[in-house]
Amino acid sequence: MPRRSKSGPVVSATSLVILLLAGLALRAVPTAAATDTTHDKRIEELISRMTIEEKLGQLTQQSGGGIAEFNPNSDNAAFEDVFGAVRAGMIGSFLNSHGAEYVNAVQRIAKEESRLGIPVIFGNDVIHGFRTTFPIPLGESATWDPHLAEQAARVAATEAWAAGLDWTFAPMVDIARDPRWGRIAEGSGEDPYLGSRLAEARVKGFQGEDLSAPYTLVACAKHFVAYGAAEGGRDYNTVDISERTLREIHLPPFKAAVDAGVGTLMCAFNEINGIPATANRMTLTGILRGEWGFDGFVVSDWQSTEEMIDHGFVTDEKHAAEVSILAGVDMDMAAFGYREHLAKSVKEGRVPMAVIDEAVRRILRIKMRAGLFENHYRDPLKEKELLLCPQHRAIAREVARKSIVLLKNENGVLPISDKVKCLALIGPLAASKRDCLGTWAVTSRDEDVTTVLEAVKQRLGSDTEVLYAKGCDVQGDSQAGFNAAVDAALQADAVVMVIGESENLSGEGHCRSDINLPAIQLALLKKVHATGKPIAVVLMNGRPLTVNWMAENVPAILETWHLGTEAGPAIADVLFGDFNPGGKLPVTFPRAVGQIPIYYNHKNTGRPPCEDRFSSKYIDLPSTPLYPFGYGLSYTTFNFSNLQLSATKISANGELIVTATITNTGKRAGDEVAQLYIRDLVASVTRPVKQLRGFKRISLEPGEAQDITFKLTANELGFLNQDLKFTVEPGRFRLWVGPNSADGLSAEFEFLAQ
Ligand code: NOJ
C-alpha cells in the first residue's frame, strides 16, 4: 500500500501522529545533505559495478509499453520484449506508459530481476492535469495566483503518481512573445517575472516538500531554451537571439525552476544562434551547471538528438549522440543513439567514460531523490479512487473560474440574470467536450467534461428555456446552421455565443499565420449580432486572438481559454454571476498579426510612437495592442489610490516599501490583481518601458478597501550591463501600481550608489 505523507492527498489522523513523531525526532532524521551523501556513496558503488551497456541503458528513454493491453493475470507475452530489456538493464526510463498494475510489474522486474536492481523512471506529459484536467497553462496563468497553480500541480501529481508515474515533463516555462506559435498555450505567456513565479509554484506543486514521498512527481522545466523565440512563430524554427535577450527574457523562469529545486530539464528542439539546443554546451553546461549549479539531469526532447542530422549539424546518429552527451544531455528521449553508439565512441576516445558516468550519476541521483529505490508500488485501488475524485474536480473548478478574464462588459450585459426566460446558446464550442480539455489532454477523457450547454442547463433549471444552436463548425464554409442560430437568438432574452479555437488549433505543431476568429465563426457572429440582441461571447482559445470586430461590436466578452474538465460549470458560474471574474491577461492581445512581436516590456526607441510621421509606428494601425498585458475587468469596479513610497531614495542594501490602497467601488465582491511595474529611466543599456516586479490578487467586499504593499530591493532594480554582468546603476526610476500594464498610479524614486 502506498505510504501517505505530508505530500499525499489525504492526511489521516494516524499519519498526523506519525508526522508529529517525525517532527519530535527531527534530530534523528537525516538532513538533505546527509541523504545526498548516502545517495552519493550508493551511486558510486553502483557505477563501479555497471557495464558500459548498463550505463547506456540508464541514459535511454523508450516510448510506449503497456497501459491498455496489460493484464496482470495473464502471461503478458506481448510485453516480453519490454520486460526483457528492463531485466537486462537496457532501459532507464519510459514515457507514454502508465497504469498502477503495469508500472508495478515493470518496476518489480527492474528491482528484483535486473542485475543491479535499478528502478526505471516513468515520465509523461502531465501538463495541465492527469485525469482531472485543469486549464491550459496559459489560462491558468491568467489567475495570477501562484498558490493556486501550485495546488493544481499537486492534484496532477497525486493522480499521476497513483497511476504509476514518477516524472512529469512540466512545467513548460518558455516565454512566448509570438501568439502565432501554437505552444504559447502551454506556457505562462510573455513575461519573465510572472513566468518565474509560476514556474517555481508549479515545481513545488509537482515535487512537494519531499520528493521521495509518495504522490509527488519529479518536475521537468522545458524547453531549454528559447524555444518560444522561433522565427515567425513557426514551431521548431530557427532561433537567432542576443545573449542579452536570452538571459533577461528566456532564462529567468528556468533559473526560478532550478532555484525551486526542479529535478530535471528538457532541452529544446530549436537551434540557438546556429547551435542546436541539444548540443549547446554554453546553455546546458556553462549556464545550467556552471553558473546555476544544477545537479539534476537533462533529457533530450523527442529524438532531438537525431534531428541534428536535419539541422545539418552532425553527420549521423553516432555523431548526434556524441555531441549531445558532451554538451550535457544526459538522457536520450525516444531514440536509441546513446545505447547503440556511445560504447564505440568511448572505445574510440571520442567520449570520455567520465562523461558517461556523470550522466548516469545525475540520473541515479534523481531516481534516489524521488524515492524510486524505495518500495513505492502503486495501489490500483487508490488509482481508481483518486483519479477524478470530487476534491480534485472542486479544485479544477476553482482554478478554471479564476482563469477567466472579462475583456469587455458594456451595459451590464453580464452577468445574465438566472431569471431569464429564454436563453440562446450558440456556437460550435457550446456543446463540445474535447475542446474544453485543451492541447495536452493525453490522459484526459472527453466523457469527464461538463460542457457549457450542460452546465448552463443545470444552472438555470426548468424555468428557463435554453435554445441551443451550433451555427457552424469551428472551421469550414458551411452556413447551413446560420438560420437556426439566428432564429434561436430572435426568440431569446439573452444570447451567449461560445466560439473560438478548437483544442487542435493550438499546441505543438499547431501554429497559425492568421490568429483571428476562424472566418466562418466571425460570419456567424455577425449574423447573430445583426438580430440586435445583446450578445455575450464566451471565447475559448489557446492563444491571443485578433478579435477586433468582436471587441468593437459585441458588448460582452469573456476570455475562457480551454478550461479543462470543469470548463462548463466554471463558465456558468461566471455567466450568471455566482463567481465574479478576476483573471488578467498573461499575454498581450495584438490587433493584427502585423504587430507581432508585441509585448508590454518593449524598449522606448529614440522615436516613440506619436503623431509625428517619423516616429516608430504603423501608418495603418495603432501601435498599441487590442488588450494589454495584465488586463482584465470585473463585475465590480476598483479604485487605486494613495500610492506611497517609504522613501524617495534607496541604497544598495536598502529596501523600498511601496503601498497603495485598493477599494472595491462597486456593488459586488470581487478580485483585483494589483501589479507593480518599474522603469529604469536612464541606464548604460537601454531598459524596457515597464517591467513587472510584483503582483497580488486580492478579494474585496463591496466598499472594502485594502492597503497592499510591495518591497523593492536592489535585486529587482538591476539588469545586465554591457559586459552582461548583473548591476544596479544609480539614477532615477519610475514605478507604477495599477490594474494592468497600461494603467496605474505612478511615482519616481532614486537608487543611490551606496
Ligand atoms: C515533444 C514535446 O516538445 C515535449 O514537450 C514533450 O514533453 C515530448 N514530445 C514528449 O511527449
PDB file of C-alpha atoms in Angstrom, residues 494-640:
ATOM      1  CA  ALA A 494     -30.255  36.680 -23.704  1.00  0.00           C
ATOM      2  CA  VAL A 495     -27.700  35.377 -26.192  1.00  0.00           C
ATOM      3  CA  VAL A 496     -24.431  33.642 -25.335  1.00  0.00           C
ATOM      4  CA  MET A 497     -22.082  32.601 -28.116  1.00  0.00           C
ATOM      5  CA  VAL A 498     -19.358  30.055 -27.380  1.00  0.00           C
ATOM      6  CA  ILE A 499     -16.825  30.455 -30.130  1.00  0.00           C
ATOM      7  CA  GLY A 500     -13.081  30.474 -30.729  1.00  0.00           C
ATOM      8  CA  GLU A 501     -10.492  27.802 -31.328  1.00  0.00           C
ATOM      9  CA  SER A 502     -10.882  24.064 -31.093  1.00  0.00           C
ATOM     10  CA  GLU A 503      -8.223  22.398 -28.971  1.00  0.00           C
ATOM     11  CA  ASN A 504      -6.281  21.367 -32.075  1.00  0.00           C
ATOM     12  CA  LEU A 505      -5.750  24.937 -33.254  1.00  0.00           C
ATOM     13  CA  SER A 506      -3.066  25.476 -30.629  1.00  0.00           C
ATOM     14  CA  GLY A 507      -0.390  23.329 -29.035  1.00  0.00           C
ATOM     15  CA  GLU A 508       2.588  21.561 -30.547  1.00  0.00           C
ATOM     16  CA  GLY A 509       2.815  21.780 -34.310  1.00  0.00           C
ATOM     17  CA  HIS A 510      -0.348  23.917 -34.397  1.00  0.00           C
ATOM     18  CA  CYS A 511       0.863  27.351 -35.332  1.00  0.00           C
ATOM     19  CA  ARG A 512      -1.338  29.783 -37.200  1.00  0.00           C
ATOM     20  CA  SER A 513      -0.405  32.597 -39.560  1.00  0.00           C
ATOM     21  CA  ASP A 514      -3.843  34.159 -39.046  1.00  0.00           C
ATOM     22  CA  ILE A 515      -4.945  34.389 -35.424  1.00  0.00           C
ATOM     23  CA  ASN A 516      -8.386  35.812 -35.971  1.00  0.00           C
ATOM     24  CA  LEU A 517     -11.577  34.019 -35.082  1.00  0.00           C
ATOM     25  CA  PRO A 518     -11.940  31.423 -37.892  1.00  0.00           C
ATOM     26  CA  ALA A 519     -13.804  33.165 -40.739  1.00  0.00           C
ATOM     27  CA  ILE A 520     -16.942  31.039 -40.582  1.00  0.00           C
ATOM     28  CA  GLN A 521     -17.417  31.845 -36.899  1.00  0.00           C
ATOM     29  CA  LEU A 522     -16.911  35.541 -37.489  1.00  0.00           C
ATOM     30  CA  ALA A 523     -19.584  35.353 -40.180  1.00  0.00           C
ATOM     31  CA  LEU A 524     -21.922  33.583 -37.723  1.00  0.00           C
ATOM     32  CA  LEU A 525     -21.203  36.171 -35.048  1.00  0.00           C
ATOM     33  CA  LYS A 526     -22.039  38.981 -37.466  1.00  0.00           C
ATOM     34  CA  LYS A 527     -25.314  37.313 -38.477  1.00  0.00           C
ATOM     35  CA  VAL A 528     -26.408  36.829 -34.878  1.00  0.00           C
ATOM     36  CA  HIS A 529     -25.263  40.328 -33.989  1.00  0.00           C
ATOM     37  CA  ALA A 530     -27.469  41.693 -36.772  1.00  0.00           C
ATOM     38  CA  THR A 531     -30.531  40.495 -34.814  1.00  0.00           C
ATOM     39  CA  GLY A 532     -29.841  43.399 -32.463  1.00  0.00           C
ATOM     40  CA  LYS A 533     -29.787  41.153 -29.416  1.00  0.00           C
ATOM     41  CA  PRO A 534     -27.041  41.926 -26.921  1.00  0.00           C
ATOM     42  CA  ILE A 535     -24.518  39.130 -27.120  1.00  0.00           C
ATOM     43  CA  ALA A 536     -22.116  37.805 -24.532  1.00  0.00           C
ATOM     44  CA  VAL A 537     -19.250  35.994 -26.197  1.00  0.00           C
ATOM     45  CA  VAL A 538     -17.510  33.157 -24.404  1.00  0.00           C
ATOM     46  CA  LEU A 539     -14.185  32.857 -26.170  1.00  0.00           C
ATOM     47  CA  MET A 540     -12.378  29.537 -25.990  1.00  0.00           C
ATOM     48  CA  ASN A 541      -8.874  29.606 -27.346  1.00  0.00           C
ATOM     49  CA  GLY A 542      -5.284  28.583 -26.775  1.00  0.00           C
ATOM     50  CA  ARG A 543      -3.651  31.872 -27.709  1.00  0.00           C
ATOM     51  CA  PRO A 544      -4.364  35.593 -28.035  1.00  0.00           C
ATOM     52  CA  LEU A 545      -6.704  36.285 -30.943  1.00  0.00           C
ATOM     53  CA  THR A 546      -7.036  39.389 -33.108  1.00  0.00           C
ATOM     54  CA  VAL A 547     -10.734  39.806 -32.417  1.00  0.00           C
ATOM     55  CA  ASN A 548     -11.068  43.473 -33.379  1.00  0.00           C
ATOM     56  CA  TRP A 549     -14.561  43.323 -34.861  1.00  0.00           C
ATOM     57  CA  MET A 550     -15.817  41.480 -31.820  1.00  0.00           C
ATOM     58  CA  ALA A 551     -14.115  43.934 -29.465  1.00  0.00           C
ATOM     59  CA  GLU A 552     -15.756  46.847 -31.237  1.00  0.00           C
ATOM     60  CA  ASN A 553     -19.233  45.462 -31.758  1.00  0.00           C
ATOM     61  CA  VAL A 554     -20.086  42.879 -29.132  1.00  0.00           C
ATOM     62  CA  PRO A 555     -20.972  44.280 -25.691  1.00  0.00           C
ATOM     63  CA  ALA A 556     -19.546  41.478 -23.518  1.00  0.00           C
ATOM     64  CA  ILE A 557     -16.572  39.152 -23.960  1.00  0.00           C
ATOM     65  CA  LEU A 558     -15.234  36.513 -21.604  1.00  0.00           C
ATOM     66  CA  GLU A 559     -11.818  35.037 -22.342  1.00  0.00           C
ATOM     67  CA  THR A 560     -12.069  31.452 -21.103  1.00  0.00           C
ATOM     68  CA  TRP A 561      -9.127  29.668 -22.817  1.00  0.00           C
ATOM     69  CA  HIS A 562      -9.508  25.892 -22.682  1.00  0.00           C
ATOM     70  CA  LEU A 563     -10.514  25.358 -19.094  1.00  0.00           C
ATOM     71  CA  GLY A 564     -10.447  21.578 -18.723  1.00  0.00           C
ATOM     72  CA  THR A 565     -12.821  19.116 -17.093  1.00  0.00           C
ATOM     73  CA  GLU A 566     -14.738  21.804 -15.223  1.00  0.00           C
ATOM     74  CA  ALA A 567     -14.977  24.271 -18.104  1.00  0.00           C
ATOM     75  CA  GLY A 568     -18.779  24.224 -18.296  1.00  0.00           C
ATOM     76  CA  PRO A 569     -19.527  24.745 -14.589  1.00  0.00           C
ATOM     77  CA  ALA A 570     -16.809  27.406 -14.290  1.00  0.00           C
ATOM     78  CA  ILE A 571     -18.172  29.331 -17.256  1.00  0.00           C
ATOM     79  CA  ALA A 572     -21.738  29.022 -15.953  1.00  0.00           C
ATOM     80  CA  ASP A 573     -20.551  30.307 -12.555  1.00  0.00           C
ATOM     81  CA  VAL A 574     -19.259  33.429 -14.269  1.00  0.00           C
ATOM     82  CA  LEU A 575     -22.101  33.878 -16.774  1.00  0.00           C
ATOM     83  CA  PHE A 576     -24.728  34.017 -14.032  1.00  0.00           C
ATOM     84  CA  GLY A 577     -22.660  35.943 -11.504  1.00  0.00           C
ATOM     85  CA  ASP A 578     -22.109  33.134  -8.986  1.00  0.00           C
ATOM     86  CA  PHE A 579     -18.450  33.944  -9.417  1.00  0.00           C
ATOM     87  CA  ASN A 580     -17.064  37.343 -10.309  1.00  0.00           C
ATOM     88  CA  PRO A 581     -14.273  37.052 -12.914  1.00  0.00           C
ATOM     89  CA  GLY A 582     -10.920  38.468 -11.843  1.00  0.00           C
ATOM     90  CA  GLY A 583      -8.335  36.934 -14.174  1.00  0.00           C
ATOM     91  CA  LYS A 584      -5.830  39.094 -16.035  1.00  0.00           C
ATOM     92  CA  LEU A 585      -4.152  38.510 -19.369  1.00  0.00           C
ATOM     93  CA  PRO A 586      -0.701  36.927 -19.055  1.00  0.00           C
ATOM     94  CA  VAL A 587      -0.006  37.940 -22.635  1.00  0.00           C
ATOM     95  CA  THR A 588      -0.693  40.870 -24.950  1.00  0.00           C
ATOM     96  CA  PHE A 589      -3.558  40.585 -27.438  1.00  0.00           C
ATOM     97  CA  PRO A 590      -2.479  42.206 -30.718  1.00  0.00           C
ATOM     98  CA  ARG A 591      -4.757  43.989 -33.145  1.00  0.00           C
ATOM     99  CA  ALA A 592      -3.164  42.281 -36.104  1.00  0.00           C
ATOM    100  CA  VAL A 593      -0.554  39.677 -36.892  1.00  0.00           C
ATOM    101  CA  GLY A 594       1.469  42.503 -38.439  1.00  0.00           C
ATOM    102  CA  GLN A 595       2.140  43.900 -34.941  1.00  0.00           C
ATOM    103  CA  ILE A 596       3.890  40.733 -33.793  1.00  0.00           C
ATOM    104  CA  PRO A 597       6.141  40.593 -31.855  1.00  0.00           C
ATOM    105  CA  ILE A 598       4.216  42.835 -29.495  1.00  0.00           C
ATOM    106  CA  TYR A 599       4.798  42.746 -25.749  1.00  0.00           C
ATOM    107  CA  TYR A 600       4.447  45.212 -22.910  1.00  0.00           C
ATOM    108  CA  ASN A 601       8.099  45.262 -21.821  1.00  0.00           C
ATOM    109  CA  HIS A 602       9.428  46.672 -25.071  1.00  0.00           C
ATOM    110  CA  LYS A 603      12.016  49.415 -25.455  1.00  0.00           C
ATOM    111  CA  ASN A 604      11.110  53.046 -25.921  1.00  0.00           C
ATOM    112  CA  THR A 605      13.269  53.644 -29.038  1.00  0.00           C
ATOM    113  CA  GLY A 606      14.602  57.075 -29.992  1.00  0.00           C
ATOM    114  CA  ARG A 607      11.280  57.856 -31.655  1.00  0.00           C
ATOM    115  CA  PRO A 608       8.438  56.523 -29.557  1.00  0.00           C
ATOM    116  CA  PRO A 609       5.080  56.395 -31.385  1.00  0.00           C
ATOM    117  CA  CYS A 610       3.376  59.800 -31.645  1.00  0.00           C
ATOM    118  CA  GLU A 611       1.590  61.984 -34.188  1.00  0.00           C
ATOM    119  CA  ASP A 612       4.844  62.677 -35.951  1.00  0.00           C
ATOM    120  CA  ARG A 613       5.299  60.850 -39.219  1.00  0.00           C
ATOM    121  CA  PHE A 614       8.863  59.969 -38.313  1.00  0.00           C
ATOM    122  CA  SER A 615       8.029  58.042 -35.180  1.00  0.00           C
ATOM    123  CA  SER A 616       8.036  54.300 -34.567  1.00  0.00           C
ATOM    124  CA  LYS A 617       4.564  53.274 -35.699  1.00  0.00           C
ATOM    125  CA  TYR A 618       2.422  51.828 -38.484  1.00  0.00           C
ATOM    126  CA  ILE A 619       0.543  54.059 -40.875  1.00  0.00           C
ATOM    127  CA  ASP A 620      -2.404  51.667 -40.970  1.00  0.00           C
ATOM    128  CA  LEU A 621      -2.791  50.598 -37.345  1.00  0.00           C
ATOM    129  CA  PRO A 622      -2.201  51.994 -33.869  1.00  0.00           C
ATOM    130  CA  SER A 623       0.921  50.631 -32.261  1.00  0.00           C
ATOM    131  CA  THR A 624      -0.975  49.803 -29.077  1.00  0.00           C
ATOM    132  CA  PRO A 625      -2.410  46.318 -28.547  1.00  0.00           C
ATOM    133  CA  LEU A 626      -6.053  45.315 -28.601  1.00  0.00           C
ATOM    134  CA  TYR A 627      -5.770  44.318 -24.925  1.00  0.00           C
ATOM    135  CA  PRO A 628      -2.598  44.931 -22.924  1.00  0.00           C
ATOM    136  CA  PHE A 629      -0.690  42.502 -20.745  1.00  0.00           C
ATOM    137  CA  GLY A 630      -2.195  42.297 -17.272  1.00  0.00           C
ATOM    138  CA  TYR A 631      -5.627  43.472 -18.439  1.00  0.00           C
ATOM    139  CA  GLY A 632      -8.964  42.180 -17.165  1.00  0.00           C
ATOM    140  CA  LEU A 633     -12.224  43.623 -15.851  1.00  0.00           C
ATOM    141  CA  SER A 634     -14.648  42.585 -13.152  1.00  0.00           C
ATOM    142  CA  TYR A 635     -18.388  42.815 -12.478  1.00  0.00           C
ATOM    143  CA  THR A 636     -17.423  45.353  -9.838  1.00  0.00           C
ATOM    144  CA  THR A 637     -15.067  48.320 -10.079  1.00  0.00           C
ATOM    145  CA  PHE A 638     -11.837  49.062  -8.237  1.00  0.00           C
ATOM    146  CA  ASN A 639     -10.061  52.252  -7.461  1.00  0.00           C
ATOM    147  CA  PHE A 640      -6.323  52.556  -6.844  1.00  0.00           C
TER     148      PHE A 640
END
